[in-house]
PDB file of C-alpha atoms in Angstrom:
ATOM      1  CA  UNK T 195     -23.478  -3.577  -3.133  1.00 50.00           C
ATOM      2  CA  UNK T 196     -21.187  -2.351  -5.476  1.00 59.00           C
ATOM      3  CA  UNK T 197     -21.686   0.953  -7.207  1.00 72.00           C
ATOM      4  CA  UNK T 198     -22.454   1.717 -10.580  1.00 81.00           C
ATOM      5  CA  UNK T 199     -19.538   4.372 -12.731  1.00 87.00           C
ATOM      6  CA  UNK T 200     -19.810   5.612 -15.801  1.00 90.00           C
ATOM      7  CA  UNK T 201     -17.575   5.498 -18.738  1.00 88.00           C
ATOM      8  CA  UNK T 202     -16.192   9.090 -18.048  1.00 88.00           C
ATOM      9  CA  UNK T 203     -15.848   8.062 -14.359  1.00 89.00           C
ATOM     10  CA  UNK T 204     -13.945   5.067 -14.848  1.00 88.00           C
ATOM     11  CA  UNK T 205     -11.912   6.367 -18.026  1.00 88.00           C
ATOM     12  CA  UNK T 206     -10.696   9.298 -15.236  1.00 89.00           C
ATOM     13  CA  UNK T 207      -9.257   6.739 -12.574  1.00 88.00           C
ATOM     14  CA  UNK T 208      -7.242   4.984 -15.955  1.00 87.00           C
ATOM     15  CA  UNK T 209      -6.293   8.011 -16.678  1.00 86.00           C
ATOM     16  CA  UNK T 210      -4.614   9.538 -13.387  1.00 87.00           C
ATOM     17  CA  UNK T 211      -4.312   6.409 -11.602  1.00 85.00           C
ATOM     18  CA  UNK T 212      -0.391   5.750 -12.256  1.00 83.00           C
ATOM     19  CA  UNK T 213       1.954   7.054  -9.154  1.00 78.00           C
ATOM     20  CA  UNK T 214      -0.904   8.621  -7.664  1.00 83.00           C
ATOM     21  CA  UNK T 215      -1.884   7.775  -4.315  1.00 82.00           C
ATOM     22  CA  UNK T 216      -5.157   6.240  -3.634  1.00 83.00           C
ATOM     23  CA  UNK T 217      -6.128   9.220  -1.240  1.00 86.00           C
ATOM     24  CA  UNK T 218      -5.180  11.829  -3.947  1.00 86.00           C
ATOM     25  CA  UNK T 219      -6.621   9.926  -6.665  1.00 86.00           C
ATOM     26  CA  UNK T 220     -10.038   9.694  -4.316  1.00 88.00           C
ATOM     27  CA  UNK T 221     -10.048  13.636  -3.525  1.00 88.00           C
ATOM     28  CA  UNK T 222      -9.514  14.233  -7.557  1.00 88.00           C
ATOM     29  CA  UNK T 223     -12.349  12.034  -8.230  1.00 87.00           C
ATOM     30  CA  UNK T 224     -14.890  13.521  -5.677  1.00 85.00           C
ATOM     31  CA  UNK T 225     -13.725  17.164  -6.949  1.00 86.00           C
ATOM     32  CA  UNK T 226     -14.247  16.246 -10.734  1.00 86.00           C
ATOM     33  CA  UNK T 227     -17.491  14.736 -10.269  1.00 84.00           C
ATOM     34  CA  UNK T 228     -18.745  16.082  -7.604  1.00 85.00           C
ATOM     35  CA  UNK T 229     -18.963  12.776  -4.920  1.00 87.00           C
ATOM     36  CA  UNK T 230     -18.100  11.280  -1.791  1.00 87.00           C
ATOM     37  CA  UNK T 231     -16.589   8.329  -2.597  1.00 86.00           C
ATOM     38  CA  UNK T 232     -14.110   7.027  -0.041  1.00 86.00           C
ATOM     39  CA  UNK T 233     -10.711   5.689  -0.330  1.00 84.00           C
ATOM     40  CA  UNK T 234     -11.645   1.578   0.053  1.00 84.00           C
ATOM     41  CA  UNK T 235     -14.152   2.404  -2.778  1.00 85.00           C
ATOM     42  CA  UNK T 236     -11.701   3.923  -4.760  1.00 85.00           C
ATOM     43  CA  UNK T 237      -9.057   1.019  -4.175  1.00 85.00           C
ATOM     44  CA  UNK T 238     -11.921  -1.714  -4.735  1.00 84.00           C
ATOM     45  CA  UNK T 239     -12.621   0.515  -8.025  1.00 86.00           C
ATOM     46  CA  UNK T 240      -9.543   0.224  -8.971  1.00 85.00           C
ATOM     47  CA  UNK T 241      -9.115  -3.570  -8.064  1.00 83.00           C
ATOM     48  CA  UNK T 242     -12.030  -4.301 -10.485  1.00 84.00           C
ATOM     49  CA  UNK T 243     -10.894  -3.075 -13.340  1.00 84.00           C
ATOM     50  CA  UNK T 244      -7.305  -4.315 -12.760  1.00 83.00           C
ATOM     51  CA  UNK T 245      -5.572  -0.663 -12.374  1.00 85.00           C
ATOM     52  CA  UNK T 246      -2.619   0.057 -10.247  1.00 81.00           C
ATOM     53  CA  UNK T 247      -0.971   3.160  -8.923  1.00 74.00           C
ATOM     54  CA  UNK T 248       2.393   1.498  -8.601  1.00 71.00           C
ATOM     55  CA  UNK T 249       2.892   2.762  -5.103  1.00 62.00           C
ATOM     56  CA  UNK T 250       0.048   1.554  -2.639  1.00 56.00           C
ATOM     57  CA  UNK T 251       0.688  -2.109  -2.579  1.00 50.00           C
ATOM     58  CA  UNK T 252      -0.799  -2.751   0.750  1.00 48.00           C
ATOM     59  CA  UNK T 253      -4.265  -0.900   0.316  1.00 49.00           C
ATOM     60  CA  UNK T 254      -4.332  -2.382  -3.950  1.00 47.00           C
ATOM     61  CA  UNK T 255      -4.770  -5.849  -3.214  1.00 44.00           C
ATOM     62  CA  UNK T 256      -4.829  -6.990  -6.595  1.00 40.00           C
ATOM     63  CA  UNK T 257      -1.418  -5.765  -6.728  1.00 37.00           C
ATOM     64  CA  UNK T 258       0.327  -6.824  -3.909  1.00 35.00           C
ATOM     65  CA  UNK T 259       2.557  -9.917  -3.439  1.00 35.00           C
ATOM     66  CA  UNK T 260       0.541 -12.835  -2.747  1.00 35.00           C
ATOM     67  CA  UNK T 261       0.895 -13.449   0.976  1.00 40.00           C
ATOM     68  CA  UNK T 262       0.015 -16.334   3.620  1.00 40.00           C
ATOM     69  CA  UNK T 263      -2.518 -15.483   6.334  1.00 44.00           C
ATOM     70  CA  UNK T 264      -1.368 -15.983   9.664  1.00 50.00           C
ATOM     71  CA  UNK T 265      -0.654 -19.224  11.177  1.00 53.00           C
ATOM     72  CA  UNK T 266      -0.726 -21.036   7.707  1.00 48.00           C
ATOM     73  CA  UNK T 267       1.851 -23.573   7.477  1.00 50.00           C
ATOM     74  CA  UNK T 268       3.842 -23.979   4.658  1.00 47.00           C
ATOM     75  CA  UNK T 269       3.805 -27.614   3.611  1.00 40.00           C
ATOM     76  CA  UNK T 270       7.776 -27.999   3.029  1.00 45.00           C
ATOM     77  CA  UNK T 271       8.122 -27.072   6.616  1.00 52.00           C
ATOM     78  CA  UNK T 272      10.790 -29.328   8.218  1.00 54.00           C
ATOM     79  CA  UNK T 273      11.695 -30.930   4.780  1.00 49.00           C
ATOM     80  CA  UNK T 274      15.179 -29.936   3.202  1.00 50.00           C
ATOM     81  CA  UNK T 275      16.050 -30.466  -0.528  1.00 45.00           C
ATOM     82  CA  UNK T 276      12.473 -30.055  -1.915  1.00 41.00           C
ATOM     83  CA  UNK T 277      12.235 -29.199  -5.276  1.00 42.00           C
ATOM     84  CA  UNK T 278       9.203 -27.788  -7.018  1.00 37.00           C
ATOM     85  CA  UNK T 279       8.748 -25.649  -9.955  1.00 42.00           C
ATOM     86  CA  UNK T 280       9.280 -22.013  -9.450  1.00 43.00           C
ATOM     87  CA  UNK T 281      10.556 -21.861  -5.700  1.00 43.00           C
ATOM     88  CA  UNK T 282      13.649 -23.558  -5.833  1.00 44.00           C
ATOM     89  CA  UNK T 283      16.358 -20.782  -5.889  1.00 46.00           C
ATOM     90  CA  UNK T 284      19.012 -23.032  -8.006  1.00 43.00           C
ATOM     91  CA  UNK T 285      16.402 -24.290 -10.386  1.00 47.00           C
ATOM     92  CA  UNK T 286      18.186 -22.117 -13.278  1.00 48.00           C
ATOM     93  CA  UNK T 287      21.854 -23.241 -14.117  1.00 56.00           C
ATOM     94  CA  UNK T 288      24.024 -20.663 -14.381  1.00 56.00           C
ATOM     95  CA  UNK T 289      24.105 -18.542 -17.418  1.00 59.00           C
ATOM     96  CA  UNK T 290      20.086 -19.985 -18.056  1.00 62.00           C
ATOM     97  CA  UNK T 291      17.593 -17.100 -19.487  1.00 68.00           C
ATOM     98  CA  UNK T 292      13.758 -18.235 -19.088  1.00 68.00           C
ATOM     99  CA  UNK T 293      12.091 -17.689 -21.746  1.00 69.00           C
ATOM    100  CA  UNK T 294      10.662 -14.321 -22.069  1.00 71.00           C
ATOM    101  CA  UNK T 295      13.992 -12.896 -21.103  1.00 76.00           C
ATOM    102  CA  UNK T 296      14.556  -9.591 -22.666  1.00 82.00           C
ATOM    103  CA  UNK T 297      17.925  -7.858 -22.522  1.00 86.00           C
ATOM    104  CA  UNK T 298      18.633  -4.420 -20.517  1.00 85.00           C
ATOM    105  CA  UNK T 299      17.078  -1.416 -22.890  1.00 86.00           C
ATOM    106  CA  UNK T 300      13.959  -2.983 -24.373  1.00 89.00           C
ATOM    107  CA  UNK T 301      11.257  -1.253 -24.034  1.00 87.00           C
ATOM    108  CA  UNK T 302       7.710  -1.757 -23.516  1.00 86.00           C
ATOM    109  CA  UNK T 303       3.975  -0.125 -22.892  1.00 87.00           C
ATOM    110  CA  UNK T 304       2.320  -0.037 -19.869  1.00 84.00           C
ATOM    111  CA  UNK T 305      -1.447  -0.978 -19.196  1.00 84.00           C
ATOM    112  CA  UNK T 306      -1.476   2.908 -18.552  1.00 83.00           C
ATOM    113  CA  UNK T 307       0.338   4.036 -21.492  1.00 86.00           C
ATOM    114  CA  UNK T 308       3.669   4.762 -20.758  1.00 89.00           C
ATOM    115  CA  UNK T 309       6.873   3.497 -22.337  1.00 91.00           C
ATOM    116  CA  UNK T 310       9.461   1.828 -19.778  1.00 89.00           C
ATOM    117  CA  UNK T 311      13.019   0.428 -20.519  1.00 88.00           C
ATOM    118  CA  UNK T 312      14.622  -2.338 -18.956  1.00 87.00           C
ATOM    119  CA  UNK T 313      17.077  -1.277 -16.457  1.00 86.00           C
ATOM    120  CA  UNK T 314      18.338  -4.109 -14.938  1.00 85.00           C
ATOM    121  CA  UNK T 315      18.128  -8.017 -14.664  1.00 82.00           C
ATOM    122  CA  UNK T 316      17.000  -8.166 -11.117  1.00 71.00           C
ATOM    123  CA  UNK T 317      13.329  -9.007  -9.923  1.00 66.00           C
ATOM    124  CA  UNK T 318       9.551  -7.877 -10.616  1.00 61.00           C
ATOM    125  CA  UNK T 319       8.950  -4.490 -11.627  1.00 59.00           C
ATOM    126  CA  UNK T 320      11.808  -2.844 -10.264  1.00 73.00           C
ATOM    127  CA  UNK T 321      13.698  -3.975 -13.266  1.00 82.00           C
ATOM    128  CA  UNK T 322      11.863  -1.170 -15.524  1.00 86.00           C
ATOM    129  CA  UNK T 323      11.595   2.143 -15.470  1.00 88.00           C
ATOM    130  CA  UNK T 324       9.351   5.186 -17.060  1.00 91.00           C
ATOM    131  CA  UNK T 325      11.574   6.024 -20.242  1.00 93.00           C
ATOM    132  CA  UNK T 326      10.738   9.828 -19.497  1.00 94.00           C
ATOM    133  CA  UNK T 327      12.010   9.318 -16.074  1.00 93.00           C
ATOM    134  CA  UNK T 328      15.182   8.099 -17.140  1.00 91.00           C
ATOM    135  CA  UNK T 329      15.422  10.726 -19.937  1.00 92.00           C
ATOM    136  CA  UNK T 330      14.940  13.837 -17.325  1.00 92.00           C
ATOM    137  CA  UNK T 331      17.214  11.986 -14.230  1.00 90.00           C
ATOM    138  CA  UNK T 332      19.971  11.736 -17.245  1.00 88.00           C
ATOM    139  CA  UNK T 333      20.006  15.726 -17.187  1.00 89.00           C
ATOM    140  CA  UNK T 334      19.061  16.136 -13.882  1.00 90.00           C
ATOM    141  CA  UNK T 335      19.917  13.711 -11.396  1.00 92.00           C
ATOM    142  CA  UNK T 336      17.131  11.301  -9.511  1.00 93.00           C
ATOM    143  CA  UNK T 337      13.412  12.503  -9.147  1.00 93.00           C
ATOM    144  CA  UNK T 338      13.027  14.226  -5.956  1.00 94.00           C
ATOM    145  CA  UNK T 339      10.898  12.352  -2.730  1.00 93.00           C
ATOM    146  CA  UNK T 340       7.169  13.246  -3.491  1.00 93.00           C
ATOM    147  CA  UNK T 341       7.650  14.797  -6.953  1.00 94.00           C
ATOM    148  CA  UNK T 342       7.059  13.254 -10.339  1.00 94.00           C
ATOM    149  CA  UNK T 343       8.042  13.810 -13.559  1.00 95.00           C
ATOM    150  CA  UNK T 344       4.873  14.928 -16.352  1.00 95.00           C
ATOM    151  CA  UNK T 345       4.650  15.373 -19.807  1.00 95.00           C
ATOM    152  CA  UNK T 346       4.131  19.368 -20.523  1.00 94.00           C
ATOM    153  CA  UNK T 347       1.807  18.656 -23.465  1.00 94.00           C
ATOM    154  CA  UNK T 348       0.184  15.388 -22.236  1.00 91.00           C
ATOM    155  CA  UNK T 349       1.439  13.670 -25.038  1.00 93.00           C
ATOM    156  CA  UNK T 350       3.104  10.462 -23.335  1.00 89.00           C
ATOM    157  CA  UNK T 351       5.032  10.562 -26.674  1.00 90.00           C
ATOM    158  CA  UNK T 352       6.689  13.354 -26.710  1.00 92.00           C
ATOM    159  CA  UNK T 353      10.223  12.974 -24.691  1.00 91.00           C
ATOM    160  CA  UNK T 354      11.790  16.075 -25.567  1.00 93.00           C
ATOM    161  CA  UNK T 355      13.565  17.223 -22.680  1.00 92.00           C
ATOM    162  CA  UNK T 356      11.465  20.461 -22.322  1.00 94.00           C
ATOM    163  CA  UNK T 357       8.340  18.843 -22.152  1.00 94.00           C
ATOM    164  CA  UNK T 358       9.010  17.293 -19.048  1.00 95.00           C
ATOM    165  CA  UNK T 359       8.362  19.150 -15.929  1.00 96.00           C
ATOM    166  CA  UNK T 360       9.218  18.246 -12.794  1.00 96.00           C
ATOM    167  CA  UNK T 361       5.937  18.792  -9.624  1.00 96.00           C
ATOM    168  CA  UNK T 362       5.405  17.872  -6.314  1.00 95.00           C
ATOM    169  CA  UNK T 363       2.434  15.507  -5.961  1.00 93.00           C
ATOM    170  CA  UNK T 364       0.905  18.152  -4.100  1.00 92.00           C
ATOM    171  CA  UNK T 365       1.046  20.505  -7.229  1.00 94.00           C
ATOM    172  CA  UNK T 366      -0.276  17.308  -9.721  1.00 94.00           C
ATOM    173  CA  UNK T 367      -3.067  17.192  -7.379  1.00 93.00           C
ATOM    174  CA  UNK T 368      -4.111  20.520  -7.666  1.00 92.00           C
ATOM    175  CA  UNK T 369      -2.798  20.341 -11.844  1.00 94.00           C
ATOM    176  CA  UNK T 370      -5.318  17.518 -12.152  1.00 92.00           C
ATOM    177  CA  UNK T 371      -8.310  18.863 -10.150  1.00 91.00           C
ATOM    178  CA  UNK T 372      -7.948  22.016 -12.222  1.00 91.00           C
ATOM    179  CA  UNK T 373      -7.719  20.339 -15.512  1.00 93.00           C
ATOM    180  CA  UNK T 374      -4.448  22.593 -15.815  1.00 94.00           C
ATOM    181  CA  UNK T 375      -2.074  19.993 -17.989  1.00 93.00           C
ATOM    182  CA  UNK T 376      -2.364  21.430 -21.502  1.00 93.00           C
ATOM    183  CA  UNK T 377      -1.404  20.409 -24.596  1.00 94.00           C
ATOM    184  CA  UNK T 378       1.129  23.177 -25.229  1.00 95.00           C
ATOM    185  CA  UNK T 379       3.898  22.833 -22.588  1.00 94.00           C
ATOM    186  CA  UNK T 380       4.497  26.504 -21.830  1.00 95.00           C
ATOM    187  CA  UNK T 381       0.626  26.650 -21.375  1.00 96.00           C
ATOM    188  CA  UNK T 382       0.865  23.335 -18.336  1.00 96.00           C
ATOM    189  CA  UNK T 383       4.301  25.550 -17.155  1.00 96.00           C
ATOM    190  CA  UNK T 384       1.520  28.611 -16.449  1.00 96.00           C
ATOM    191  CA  UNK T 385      -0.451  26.106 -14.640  1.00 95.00           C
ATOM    192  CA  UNK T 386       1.449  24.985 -12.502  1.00 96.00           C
ATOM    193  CA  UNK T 387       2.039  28.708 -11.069  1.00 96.00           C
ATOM    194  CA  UNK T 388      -1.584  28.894 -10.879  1.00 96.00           C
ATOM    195  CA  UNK T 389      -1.463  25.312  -9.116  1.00 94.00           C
ATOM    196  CA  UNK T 390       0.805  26.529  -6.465  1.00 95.00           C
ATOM    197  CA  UNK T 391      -1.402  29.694  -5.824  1.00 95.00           C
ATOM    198  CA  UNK T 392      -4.564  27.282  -5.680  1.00 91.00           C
ATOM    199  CA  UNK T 393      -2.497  25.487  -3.225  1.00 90.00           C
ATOM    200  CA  UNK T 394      -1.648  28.544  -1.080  1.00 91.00           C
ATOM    201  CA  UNK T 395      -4.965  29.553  -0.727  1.00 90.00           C
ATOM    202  CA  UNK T 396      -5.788  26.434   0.441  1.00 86.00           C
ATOM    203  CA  UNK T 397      -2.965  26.694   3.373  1.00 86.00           C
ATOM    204  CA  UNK T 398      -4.164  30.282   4.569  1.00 87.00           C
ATOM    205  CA  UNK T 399      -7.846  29.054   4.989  1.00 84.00           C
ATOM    206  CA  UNK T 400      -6.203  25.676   6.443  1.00 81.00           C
ATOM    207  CA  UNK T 401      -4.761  27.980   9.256  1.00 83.00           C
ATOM    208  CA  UNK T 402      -8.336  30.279   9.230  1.00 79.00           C
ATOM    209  CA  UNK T 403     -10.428  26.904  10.091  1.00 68.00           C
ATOM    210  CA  UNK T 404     -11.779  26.982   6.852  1.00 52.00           C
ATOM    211  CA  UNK T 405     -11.438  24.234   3.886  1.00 52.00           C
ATOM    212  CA  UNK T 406      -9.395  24.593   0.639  1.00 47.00           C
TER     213      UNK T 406
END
């Protein structure tokens, strides 16, 4: 039986789904609202309402690849020269641009709100990128394993390079549970300080047997 969410509920997982993992996303959720909702519940959740974190494919299945079961057998198998739309690799001549080509630079809105920019001609996703990304990699080199890049005020508008901050996931966990992004950057800048002591609290009673 599928469980019943409210508008504030659901409005929350939109909100803080994007590069979040689904375990994170699940321990923010059961913090803000007080519940004990598990990760599968989370990622059907998120499934029904057609949200994606961008990062667990294989637990989102409405956003992975789609993907034949095992022991299914392709029915070109043995055949050579088939031709059908959309698989054949040489179905383009060269120089050919489908139709809803766009060239390198345009940008577009996510479903979650952010801007991205065409980076490349290559395939799926991986030829866009978060324009604030891009903007705080030009200055400081690529975004760090396990750290993303936030807007200081909240506002995904606002690119100014000092309103993006660079965190660990660890600390957007904490920034998030804590409703500790602001909207004045130098505000979010103190909260993330008081992030990282939430955070070493949590380790000390971690190593006392205790819970964070």
């Amino acid at each position: 039986m599928n469980r019943k969410y409210n508008s504030d509920q659901i409005e929350f997982v939109r909100s803080h789904i994007a590069g979040t993992s689904f375990k994170d996303l699940t321990d923010m959720f059961n913090q803000k609202f007080g519940m004990n909702l598990s990760v599968p519940a989370m990622v059907s959740l998120a499934d029904r309402r057609g949200l994606h974190n961008g990062r667990d494919t294989k637990l989102n299945k409405g956003y992975e690849p789609t993907q034949f079961k095992k022991g299914h057998i392709p029915f070109n198998k043995g055949r050579k020269g088939v031709s059908y739309p959309g698989m054949k690799p040489t179905q383009f001549k060269k120089g050919h641009k489908p139709a809803n080509w766009v060239p390198i630079g345009t940008e577009r809105l996510s479903k979650d709100g952010y801007i991205e920019v065409k980076i490349a001609d290559g395939k799926l996703n991986k030829n866009w990128k978060s324009k604030h990304v891009l903007i705080w990699e030009s200055a400081n080199g690529p975004v760090p394993k396990n750290h993303v890049v936030i807007f200081g005020d909240g506002n995904k508008g606002n690119f100014d390079p000092d309103n993006l901050i660079l965190v660990s996931r660890q600390q957007l966990v904490r920034l998030n549970q804590k409703n500790l992004i602001q909207s004045d950057v130098n505000l979010t800048r103190t909260g993330i300080i008081i992030a990282d002591i939430y955070n070493k609290i949590g380790e000390r009673k971690k190593t006392r047997g205790g819970k964070s």
